Coordinates of C-alpha atoms and ligand atoms in Angstrom, one line a residue:
X1 CA -34.1 0.7 -5.8
X2 CA -31.4 1.5 -3.6
X3 CA -29.3 -1.1 -1.8
X4 CA -26.8 -1.0 1.0
X5 CA -23.4 -2.9 0.4
X6 CA -21.9 -5.0 3.0
X7 CA -18.2 -6.0 2.7
X8 CA -15.9 -8.1 4.6
X9 CA -12.2 -9.0 4.0
X10 CA -9.9 -11.8 4.7
X11 CA -6.4 -10.7 4.1
X12 CA -3.4 -12.9 3.8
X13 CA 0.0 -11.9 4.5
X14 CA 3.2 -13.8 4.2
X15 CA 5.6 -13.1 7.2
X16 CA 9.1 -12.1 6.5
X17 CA 10.8 -14.7 8.6
X18 CA 14.0 -16.5 7.7
X19 CA 12.6 -19.8 7.7
X20 CA 9.4 -21.5 7.2
X21 CA 6.6 -22.1 9.7
X22 CA 7.3 -25.7 10.6
X23 CA 10.8 -26.6 9.2
X24 CA 14.0 -24.8 8.7
X25 CA 13.8 -24.2 4.9
X26 CA 14.5 -20.7 3.8
X27 CA 11.5 -18.4 3.3
X28 CA 12.6 -16.7 0.1
X29 CA 10.9 -15.2 -2.8
X30 CA 12.2 -15.6 -6.3
X31 CA 14.3 -18.6 -5.9
X32 CA 14.6 -21.3 -8.5
X33 CA 11.8 -23.8 -8.3
X34 CA 11.8 -26.4 -5.6
X35 CA 15.2 -25.5 -4.0
X36 CA 13.8 -24.5 -0.6
X37 CA 12.2 -27.7 0.4
X38 CA 12.5 -30.8 2.7
X39 CA 10.8 -33.9 3.6
X40 CA 8.6 -31.9 6.1
X41 CA 7.4 -29.3 3.8
X42 CA 7.0 -31.9 1.0
X43 CA 4.6 -33.8 3.2
X44 CA 6.8 -37.1 3.4
X45 CA 5.5 -39.6 6.0
X46 CA 7.2 -39.8 9.3
X47 CA 8.1 -36.1 9.4
X48 CA 7.4 -33.7 12.2
X49 CA 6.7 -30.0 12.4
X50 CA 8.5 -27.8 14.5
X51 CA 6.9 -24.3 15.1
X52 CA 8.8 -21.2 14.1
X53 CA 8.9 -18.9 17.1
X54 CA 9.5 -15.9 15.1
X55 CA 6.2 -16.5 13.2
X56 CA 4.3 -16.6 16.3
X57 CA 6.2 -13.5 17.6
X58 CA 5.3 -11.8 14.4
X59 CA 1.6 -12.7 14.5
X60 CA 1.5 -11.4 17.9
X61 CA 3.3 -8.2 16.8
X62 CA 0.9 -7.6 14.0
X63 CA -2.1 -8.1 16.4
X64 CA -0.8 -5.8 19.0
X65 CA -0.3 -3.1 16.3
X66 CA -4.0 -3.1 15.4
X67 CA -5.3 -3.4 18.8
X68 CA -6.0 -7.3 19.2
X69 CA -6.2 -8.8 22.3
X70 CA -3.7 -11.6 22.6
X71 CA -4.8 -15.1 23.6
X72 CA -3.4 -16.8 26.5
X73 CA -3.9 -20.2 24.9
X74 CA -3.8 -20.9 21.0
X75 CA -3.8 -24.0 19.2
X76 CA -3.4 -25.3 15.3
X77 CA -5.8 -27.2 13.4
X78 CA -5.5 -29.1 10.1
X79 CA -7.6 -27.8 7.3
X80 CA -8.2 -30.5 4.7
X81 CA -8.6 -30.1 1.0
X82 CA -6.7 -31.8 -2.0
X83 CA -5.0 -29.5 -4.3
X84 CA -1.7 -30.4 -6.0
X85 CA 0.1 -27.5 -4.6
X86 CA -0.5 -28.9 -1.0
X87 CA 1.7 -31.9 -0.3
X88 CA 0.0 -33.0 3.1
X89 CA -3.6 -32.6 1.5
X90 CA -4.1 -30.4 4.8
X91 CA -3.2 -26.9 5.6
X92 CA -2.2 -26.1 9.2
X93 CA -4.2 -23.4 10.3
X94 CA -6.1 -21.9 13.3
X95 CA -9.8 -22.0 13.7
X96 CA -10.9 -22.6 17.3
X97 CA -8.1 -20.6 19.2
X98 CA -6.5 -18.0 17.0
X99 CA -3.6 -16.0 18.3
X100 CA -5.2 -12.5 18.1
X101 CA -8.6 -11.6 18.8
X102 CA -10.5 -8.3 18.0
X103 CA -8.8 -5.0 17.4
X104 CA -9.4 -2.8 14.3
X105 CA -8.6 0.3 12.4
X106 CA -10.0 3.7 12.1
X107 CA -10.8 5.2 8.6
X108 CA -10.2 8.9 7.7
X109 CA -14.0 9.4 8.3
X110 CA -13.6 8.4 12.0
X111 CA -15.3 5.2 11.4
X112 CA -13.8 2.1 13.1
X113 CA -13.6 -0.9 11.3
X114 CA -13.3 -4.1 13.5
X115 CA -11.2 -6.9 13.1
X116 CA -12.8 -10.4 14.1
X117 CA -9.1 -12.2 14.4
X118 CA -5.6 -12.5 13.2
X119 CA -4.4 -16.2 12.9
X120 CA -1.2 -17.9 11.7
X121 CA -1.3 -20.7 9.2
X122 CA 0.9 -21.9 6.5
X123 CA 1.1 -21.1 2.7
X124 CA 0.6 -23.6 0.0
X125 CA 3.1 -24.1 -3.1
X126 CA 2.4 -22.6 -6.4
X127 CA 1.2 -23.9 -9.7
X128 CA 3.1 -23.0 -12.8
X129 CA 1.4 -23.3 -15.9
X130 CA 3.5 -23.4 -19.0
X131 CA 3.8 -24.8 -22.5
X132 CA 4.7 -28.0 -21.4
X133 CA 1.8 -28.6 -19.0
X134 CA 1.4 -27.5 -15.3
X135 CA 4.2 -28.0 -12.8
X136 CA 4.4 -27.4 -9.2
X137 CA 6.8 -25.1 -7.1
X138 CA 6.9 -25.9 -3.5
X139 CA 9.2 -23.2 -2.3
X140 CA 6.3 -21.4 -0.9
X141 CA 4.8 -24.5 0.7
X142 CA 5.0 -23.8 4.5
X143 CA 5.8 -20.2 4.3
X144 CA 4.1 -18.6 7.4
X145 CA 1.1 -16.4 6.8
X146 CA -1.2 -14.5 8.9
X147 CA -4.9 -14.3 8.1
X148 CA -6.5 -11.1 9.1
X149 CA -10.3 -11.4 9.1
X150 CA -12.6 -8.2 9.4
X151 CA -16.0 -8.0 10.5
X152 CA -18.5 -7.0 7.9
X153 CA -18.1 -3.4 8.7
X154 CA -17.2 -2.0 5.3
X155 CA -19.9 -0.4 3.1
X156 CA -18.3 0.5 -0.3
X157 CA -15.4 -0.3 -2.4
X158 CA -13.7 2.8 -1.6
X159 CA -13.9 2.0 2.2
X160 CA -12.6 -1.4 1.5
X161 CA -9.6 0.1 -0.4
X162 CA -8.8 2.7 2.2
X163 CA -9.1 -0.1 4.9
X164 CA -6.7 -2.4 3.1
X165 CA -4.1 0.4 2.4
X166 CA -4.1 1.4 6.1
X167 CA -3.7 -2.2 7.1
X168 CA -0.9 -2.6 4.6
X169 CA 0.8 0.5 5.8
X170 CA 0.4 -0.7 9.6
X171 CA 1.9 -4.1 8.6
X172 CA 4.8 -2.7 6.7
X173 CA 5.6 -0.5 9.8
X174 CA 5.7 -3.3 12.2
X175 CA 8.2 -5.1 9.8
X176 CA 6.4 -8.6 10.0
X177 CA 5.9 -8.4 6.1
X178 CA 7.0 -6.6 3.2
X179 CA 3.4 -6.8 2.0
X180 CA 4.3 -6.8 -1.8
X181 CA 1.1 -7.4 -3.6
X182 CA 2.7 -7.7 -6.8
X183 CA 4.7 -10.8 -5.5
X184 CA 1.4 -12.2 -3.9
X185 CA 2.7 -11.6 -0.4
X186 CA -0.6 -9.8 0.5
X187 CA -3.8 -11.1 -1.0
X188 CA -7.3 -10.5 -0.3
X189 CA -10.5 -12.3 -0.3
X190 CA -13.5 -10.1 -0.5
X191 CA -16.9 -11.1 0.8
X192 CA -19.9 -9.0 -0.7
X193 CA -23.6 -9.0 -0.2
X194 CA -26.3 -6.3 -0.7
X195 CA -29.8 -5.6 1.1
X196 CA -32.2 -3.1 0.9
X197 CA -32.1 -0.6 3.7
X198 CA -33.9 -1.7 6.9
X199 CA -34.0 -5.4 5.6
X200 CA -31.6 -8.0 6.9
X201 CA -28.3 -8.7 5.2
X202 CA -28.0 -10.5 2.2
X203 CA -26.3 -13.6 1.1
X204 CA -22.5 -13.2 1.0
X205 CA -20.6 -14.1 -2.1
X206 CA -16.9 -14.5 -1.8
X207 CA -14.2 -13.7 -4.4
X208 CA -10.8 -15.2 -3.6
X209 CA -7.2 -14.0 -3.9
X210 CA -7.3 -10.6 -5.3
X211 CA -4.0 -9.0 -5.6
X212 CA -4.3 -5.5 -6.2
X213 CA -6.0 -2.4 -4.9
X214 CA -7.6 -1.7 -8.5
X215 CA -8.8 -5.4 -8.8
X216 CA -10.5 -5.3 -5.3
X217 CA -12.3 -2.0 -6.3
X218 CA -13.5 -3.4 -9.6
X219 CA -14.4 -6.7 -8.2
X220 CA -16.5 -5.3 -5.6
X221 CA -18.3 -2.7 -7.6
X222 CA -19.0 -5.2 -10.4
X223 CA -20.2 -8.0 -7.8
X224 CA -22.4 -5.6 -5.8
X225 CA -24.2 -4.4 -9.0
X226 CA -24.5 -8.0 -10.1
X227 CA -26.2 -8.9 -7.0
X228 CA -28.5 -5.7 -7.2
X229 CA -29.7 -6.8 -10.7
X230 CA -30.4 -10.4 -9.6
X231 CA -32.5 -9.2 -6.6
X232 CA -34.3 -6.6 -9.1
X233 CA -35.2 -9.3 -11.3
X234 CA -36.7 -11.2 -8.3
X235 CA -33.8 -13.7 -8.1
X236 CA -32.4 -14.9 -5.0
X237 CA -28.9 -16.8 -4.6
X238 CA -27.1 -19.0 -2.2
X239 CA -23.7 -18.4 -0.5
X240 CA -21.1 -19.1 -2.9
X241 CA -17.4 -18.5 -4.1
X242 CA -16.9 -16.9 -7.4
X243 CA -13.9 -16.2 -9.4
X244 CA -12.9 -12.8 -10.4
X245 CA -11.6 -12.3 -13.6
X246 CA -9.7 -9.0 -13.7
X247 CA -9.2 -9.0 -17.4
X248 CA -12.8 -9.7 -18.3
X249 CA -13.9 -7.4 -15.3
X250 CA -16.3 -10.1 -14.6
X251 CA -17.0 -12.6 -11.8
X252 CA -17.9 -16.4 -12.6
X253 CA -19.4 -19.0 -10.6
X254 CA -16.9 -21.1 -9.0
X255 CA -18.6 -23.2 -6.1
X256 CA -21.6 -22.9 -4.2
X257 CA -22.4 -24.1 -0.6
X258 CA -23.7 -27.7 -1.8
X259 CA -20.4 -28.3 -3.7
X260 CA -18.2 -26.4 -1.4
X261 CA -15.3 -27.8 0.7
X262 CA -16.0 -29.5 3.9
X263 CA -12.4 -29.0 5.5
X264 CA -12.8 -31.7 8.2
X265 CA -10.8 -29.4 10.6
X266 CA -9.4 -31.3 13.6
X267 CA -6.6 -30.6 16.1
X268 CA -3.0 -31.1 14.9
X269 CA -1.8 -33.5 17.3
X270 CA 1.8 -33.0 16.2
X271 CA 2.0 -29.4 17.1
X272 CA 1.4 -28.6 21.0
X273 CA -0.7 -25.7 21.8
X274 CA 1.0 -22.3 22.6
X275 CA 0.7 -20.9 26.3
X276 CA 1.1 -17.4 25.6
X277 CA 2.6 -15.7 28.6
X278 CA 1.5 -12.1 29.1
X279 CA 5.2 -11.0 30.0
X280 CA 6.0 -12.3 26.5
X281 CA 3.3 -10.1 25.1
X282 CA 4.6 -7.3 26.9
X283 CA 8.1 -7.7 25.7
X284 CA 6.8 -7.5 22.2
X285 CA 4.7 -4.6 22.8
X286 CA 7.7 -2.7 24.1
X287 CA 9.4 -3.2 20.7
X288 CA 6.5 -1.9 18.5
X289 CA 7.6 1.1 16.4
X290 CA 5.5 4.4 16.0
X291 CA 2.5 3.3 14.1
X292 CA 1.3 5.7 11.0
X293 CA -1.6 7.2 13.0
X294 CA 0.8 8.1 15.8
X295 CA 3.3 9.7 13.3
X296 CA 0.4 11.7 11.8
X297 CA -0.5 13.0 15.4
X298 CA 3.4 13.8 16.1
X299 CA 3.6 15.6 12.5
X300 CA 0.6 17.8 13.5
X301 CA 1.8 18.8 16.7
X302 CA 5.8 19.1 16.1
X303 CA 5.9 20.4 12.7
X304 CA 2.5 22.1 12.5
X305 CA 1.1 20.1 9.5
X306 CA -2.5 20.3 8.6
X307 CA -4.5 17.4 9.4
X308 CA -4.8 16.5 5.6
X309 CA -1.1 16.9 5.0
X310 CA 0.0 14.9 7.9
X311 CA -2.6 12.2 7.0
X312 CA -1.5 12.1 3.3
X313 CA 2.1 12.0 3.9
X314 CA 1.7 9.0 6.4
X315 CA -0.6 7.2 4.3
X316 CA 2.0 5.1 2.9
X317 CA 5.2 4.1 4.5
X318 CA 7.3 4.9 1.5
X319 CA 6.0 8.5 1.7
X320 CA 6.6 9.0 5.4
X321 CA 10.2 7.4 5.1
X322 CA 11.1 9.7 2.5
X323 CA 9.8 12.8 4.0
X324 CA 11.4 12.3 7.4
X325 CA 14.9 11.3 5.9
X326 CA 14.9 14.4 3.8
X327 CA 14.3 16.5 6.6
X328 CA 17.2 14.9 8.4
X329 CA 19.7 17.0 6.2
X330 CA 17.3 19.6 4.8
X331 CA 15.0 20.9 7.7
X332 CA 12.4 22.7 5.9
X333 CA 9.1 20.8 6.7
X334 CA 6.7 22.8 4.6
X335 CA 8.9 23.2 1.7
X336 CA 9.6 19.6 1.4
X337 CA 6.1 18.5 2.0
X338 CA 4.8 20.5 -0.6
X339 CA 7.5 19.1 -3.3
X340 CA 6.8 15.6 -2.2
X341 CA 2.9 15.8 -2.4
X342 CA 3.2 17.9 -5.5
X343 CA 5.9 16.6 -7.8
X344 CA 6.9 13.4 -6.2
X345 CA 3.3 12.3 -6.2
X346 CA 2.7 13.4 -9.7
X347 CA 5.5 11.0 -10.6
X348 CA 4.2 8.2 -8.7
X349 CA 0.7 8.6 -9.9
X350 CA 2.1 8.4 -13.2
X351 CA 3.7 4.9 -12.4
X352 CA 0.4 3.7 -10.7
X353 CA 2.0 1.0 -8.4
X354 CA 0.2 -0.8 -5.6
X355 CA 3.6 -1.4 -3.8
X356 CA 5.1 2.2 -3.9
X357 CA 8.8 2.0 -4.3
X358 CA 10.8 5.1 -4.6
X359 CA 14.2 4.4 -6.0
X360 CA 15.5 8.2 -5.2
X361 CA 17.5 8.4 -2.2
X362 CA 16.3 10.9 0.4
X363 CA 19.8 12.6 0.8
X364 CA 20.0 13.2 -2.9
X365 CA 16.3 14.8 -3.0
X366 CA 17.5 16.8 -0.2
X367 CA 20.4 18.3 -2.3
X368 CA 17.9 19.0 -5.1
X369 CA 15.6 20.7 -2.7
X370 CA 18.4 22.8 -1.4
X371 CA 19.2 24.0 -4.7
X372 CA 15.6 24.8 -5.4
X373 CA 14.9 26.4 -2.3
X374 CA 18.0 28.6 -2.4
X375 CA 16.9 29.7 -5.8
X376 CA 20.1 28.3 -7.5
X377 CA 17.8 26.5 -9.7
X378 CA 14.2 27.5 -11.1
X379 CA 11.1 25.3 -10.4
X380 CA 11.3 24.0 -14.0
X381 CA 14.9 22.9 -13.5
X382 CA 13.8 21.2 -10.3
X383 CA 11.2 19.3 -12.1
X384 CA 13.3 18.2 -14.8
X385 CA 16.3 17.2 -12.5
X386 CA 13.7 15.1 -10.4
X387 CA 13.1 13.0 -13.4
X388 CA 16.6 12.8 -14.4
X389 CA 18.0 11.7 -10.9
X390 CA 14.8 9.6 -9.9
X391 CA 16.6 6.2 -10.5
X392 CA 20.2 7.3 -11.1
X393 CA 20.5 9.2 -8.0
X394 CA 23.0 11.3 -9.7
X395 CA 24.4 14.4 -7.7
X396 CA 22.1 17.3 -8.6
X397 CA 24.7 19.9 -7.5
X398 CA 27.2 18.4 -10.1
X399 CA 24.6 18.2 -12.9
X400 CA 23.6 21.8 -12.3
X401 CA 27.5 22.9 -12.3
X402 CA 28.3 20.6 -15.4
X403 CA 25.5 21.8 -17.6
X404 CA 25.3 25.3 -16.3
X405 CA 21.8 25.1 -15.1
X406 CA 21.9 27.6 -12.3
X407 CA 18.9 30.0 -12.5
X408 CA 19.9 33.4 -14.0
X409 CA 19.5 35.7 -11.1
X410 CA 22.0 38.2 -12.5
X411 CA 20.1 41.4 -13.1
X412 CA 22.6 42.6 -15.6
X413 CA 21.8 39.5 -17.9
X414 CA 18.2 39.6 -17.4
X415 CA 18.2 43.6 -18.0
X416 CA 19.5 43.1 -21.6
X417 CA 16.7 40.4 -22.3
X418 CA 14.0 42.6 -20.7
X419 CA 15.1 45.9 -22.4
X420 CA 14.5 44.1 -25.7
X421 CA 11.2 42.5 -24.7
X422 CA 10.1 45.9 -23.8
X423 CA 11.1 47.6 -27.0
X424 CA 9.6 44.6 -29.1
X425 CA 6.4 44.8 -27.3
X426 CA 5.4 48.3 -26.8
X427 CA 1.6 47.7 -26.1
X428 CA 2.5 45.3 -23.2
X429 CA 5.0 47.7 -22.0
X430 CA 2.4 50.6 -22.1
X431 CA -0.2 48.4 -20.2
X432 CA 2.4 47.6 -17.5
X433 CA 3.1 51.4 -16.9
X434 CA -0.7 52.0 -16.6
X435 CA -0.4 49.5 -13.7
X436 CA -1.9 46.3 -15.2
X437 CA -0.2 43.4 -13.3
X438 CA -1.6 40.7 -15.5
X439 CA 1.0 41.7 -18.2
X440 CA 3.7 40.7 -15.6
X441 CA 3.1 37.1 -16.5
X442 CA 3.7 37.8 -20.3
X443 CA 7.2 39.2 -19.5
X444 CA 8.2 36.6 -17.0
X445 CA 6.9 33.9 -19.5
X446 CA 9.0 35.6 -22.5
X447 CA 12.1 35.8 -20.1
X448 CA 11.7 32.2 -19.2
X449 CA 11.6 31.3 -22.9
X450 CA 14.8 33.4 -23.7
X451 CA 16.7 31.5 -20.7
X452 CA 15.4 28.2 -21.2
X453 CA 13.5 28.5 -18.0
X454 CA 16.3 29.5 -15.9
X455 CA 15.3 33.0 -15.1
X456 CA 14.6 33.7 -11.4
X457 CA 11.0 35.3 -11.5
X458 CA 11.4 37.5 -8.6
X459 CA 14.6 39.2 -10.2
X460 CA 12.5 39.5 -13.4
X461 CA 10.0 41.3 -11.7
X462 CA 12.4 43.7 -10.0
X463 CA 14.3 44.5 -13.2
X464 CA 11.1 45.0 -15.2
X465 CA 9.9 47.5 -12.6
X466 CA 13.1 49.3 -12.8
X467 CA 13.0 49.5 -16.7
X468 CA 9.2 50.6 -16.7
X469 CA 9.7 53.2 -14.0
X470 CA 12.8 54.7 -15.6
Ligands
LIG1 P1 -15.1 -18.2 5.7 O1 -13.7 -18.8 6.0 O2 -16.1 -19.3 5.5 O3 -15.0 -17.4 4.6 P2 -14.8 -16.3 7.8 O4 -15.4 -16.3 9.0 O5 -13.2 -16.9 7.9 O6 -15.6 -17.4 6.9 O7 -14.8 -15.0 7.0 C1 -16.1 -14.5 6.6 C2 -15.9 -13.0 6.2 O8 -17.3 -12.7 5.5 C3 -15.5 -12.0 7.2 O9 -14.7 -11.2 6.7 C4 -16.8 -11.4 7.4 O10 -16.9 -10.0 7.9 C5 -17.6 -11.6 6.0 N1 -19.1 -11.5 5.9 C6 -20.0 -12.3 6.9 N2 -21.1 -11.9 6.6 C7 -21.2 -11.1 5.5 C8 -22.1 -10.5 4.7 N3 -23.5 -10.7 5.0 N4 -22.0 -9.7 3.8 C9 -20.5 -9.5 3.4 N5 -19.6 -10.2 4.2 C10 -19.8 -10.9 5.2
LIG2 MG1 -13.3 -17.1 3.5
LIG3 ZN1 10.9 -27.5 4.5

C-alpha cells in the first residue's frame, strides 16, 4: 500500500548577539561552565528582565530575509515546565503575538514551502552528564533563540533536508546566527505523519532536537516507515513525542498527548509588549545583504553560469564566499568554478561536515589556480598541492619553486623521453602512425610516469606528432 508522507519542521536557531535575551550576561559558546550567569538568568526572586533590542532586530532581520510579514504588535508569554536546566521553571517565548508571520522558501523543484511564523524566545541551560553524576551549566540559559515553524508542506526526507539547508544558508547570509549544528546552535524538531493518498492527514509524531542533516533524514525515513507498518497492521496511534536515537537508528516512545506537558502559557507581565514601527522595519530591510537566491540569479546573468552551476555554488555560504573571493584576485569564473565544484567539493565530501568550513584562504587558492591555469603545474600537481595547502595555507608558488614541481613543457626534455618510448614500444608507435588516436593516451600516460606527473600533455602530443611524422 502506498502512503503519502507529511512533514513540518520547527527550527531553533541561536542568535549571535553579544549578550543574552533578558540580561547583560555574555552570549558565548564554549566558556567554562556557569561563568556567564547573573541573578537574572539564574531565576533569582526579585530580578527583572530587560529585553535585548538586538535580539528583536535579528529576529525581524531573519523574518524579512525569508519574506515574513512583521507584526506591528508583538508580546512575550511564559511557557511553564519543570526541568533542571530551566531556573525559572518557565521559558520566555511567544505564542499569540510572534514577531514574524508567514513567509517561506522555494525549493529547487520550484515548490514553495510556507512558514507559519518566526518567534523570539530564550534557550535553556545544558545538563552535563559525567562520571560524578549530572551537573548543570547555565551559560546557555537566556541566550536568544528564534523558532522558525514551517507549515506541513514537506513531503519527503530529501525535501526536508533541502529546505533546512536553504534556510541555514539564508540565516548565515543575514548574519544573525552562525548556525553551527555541531555546537547545537541550529536544532530541528521534526513532525511526521503518513496517510493514504486521498485520505485526510494522519496523526503527527514529533521528534525533538535533531542536530544534523543525516540524523534528520534517517529519523524521517525510519519514522515514516514505522507509521506505515503500524497502519498496515490495522493499528492507529495518538499524537505523541518520540525520541530519536541516532546511534540505534530507531525512535522510541517518550510521551503521548495524555502525559504531555500543559505549558500553562500566560503573558509575561514583566516584559512590555513591543510596538514595531514600520519605519524601524524598513531601516532593517535596507541593510539586508544579497540573499543566496539573488546571488544565484546574478551569477547566471553576470558570469553566464548555468542554472545548475549557479545553484550549486550558492547552496552554501562557504562555497559562494570562497568562489567570489577567489575571483577577486583571479578572474576566471568558469575555470575557478570547475575547480571548486570538482576538486574542492571532492575534498569536502570526504570530510562530510554539516557545518562546512574551508580553512584554505581564497587568495591562496587563487595563487594555486593561477599556476594551474597558466600551465605552470599539471593537474595532478594541482590536486596534490590542494591537499597540502588546505590547512597550512602555504604559498603554492614557493612550494612549486622549492620542490621543482613546475610542469615539464620543455619540448627538448620531453623529446628525449618520447624518443625512447617510441623505440621501446614499436607496436604502439606503428598504431599511432596508422592514425589511431587511442594510443595517444598510452604515450601521455607513460610520459607522465617518467616525469612524475609533471609533463604538459599538450606539449607531449606536439612532440609525439613530430617524432612519428618524421
Ligand atoms: P507544537 O508546539 O505543539 O509542536 P507547533 O504549531 O509549534 O506545535 O508545530 C506544529 C508543527 O507540526 C508544524 O511544523 C506543522 O507544520 C507540523 N504539522 C502539523 N500537522 C502535521 C501533520 N499532520 N503531519 C506532519 N506535520 C504536521
Ligand atoms: Mg513542536
Ligand atoms: Zn544573566
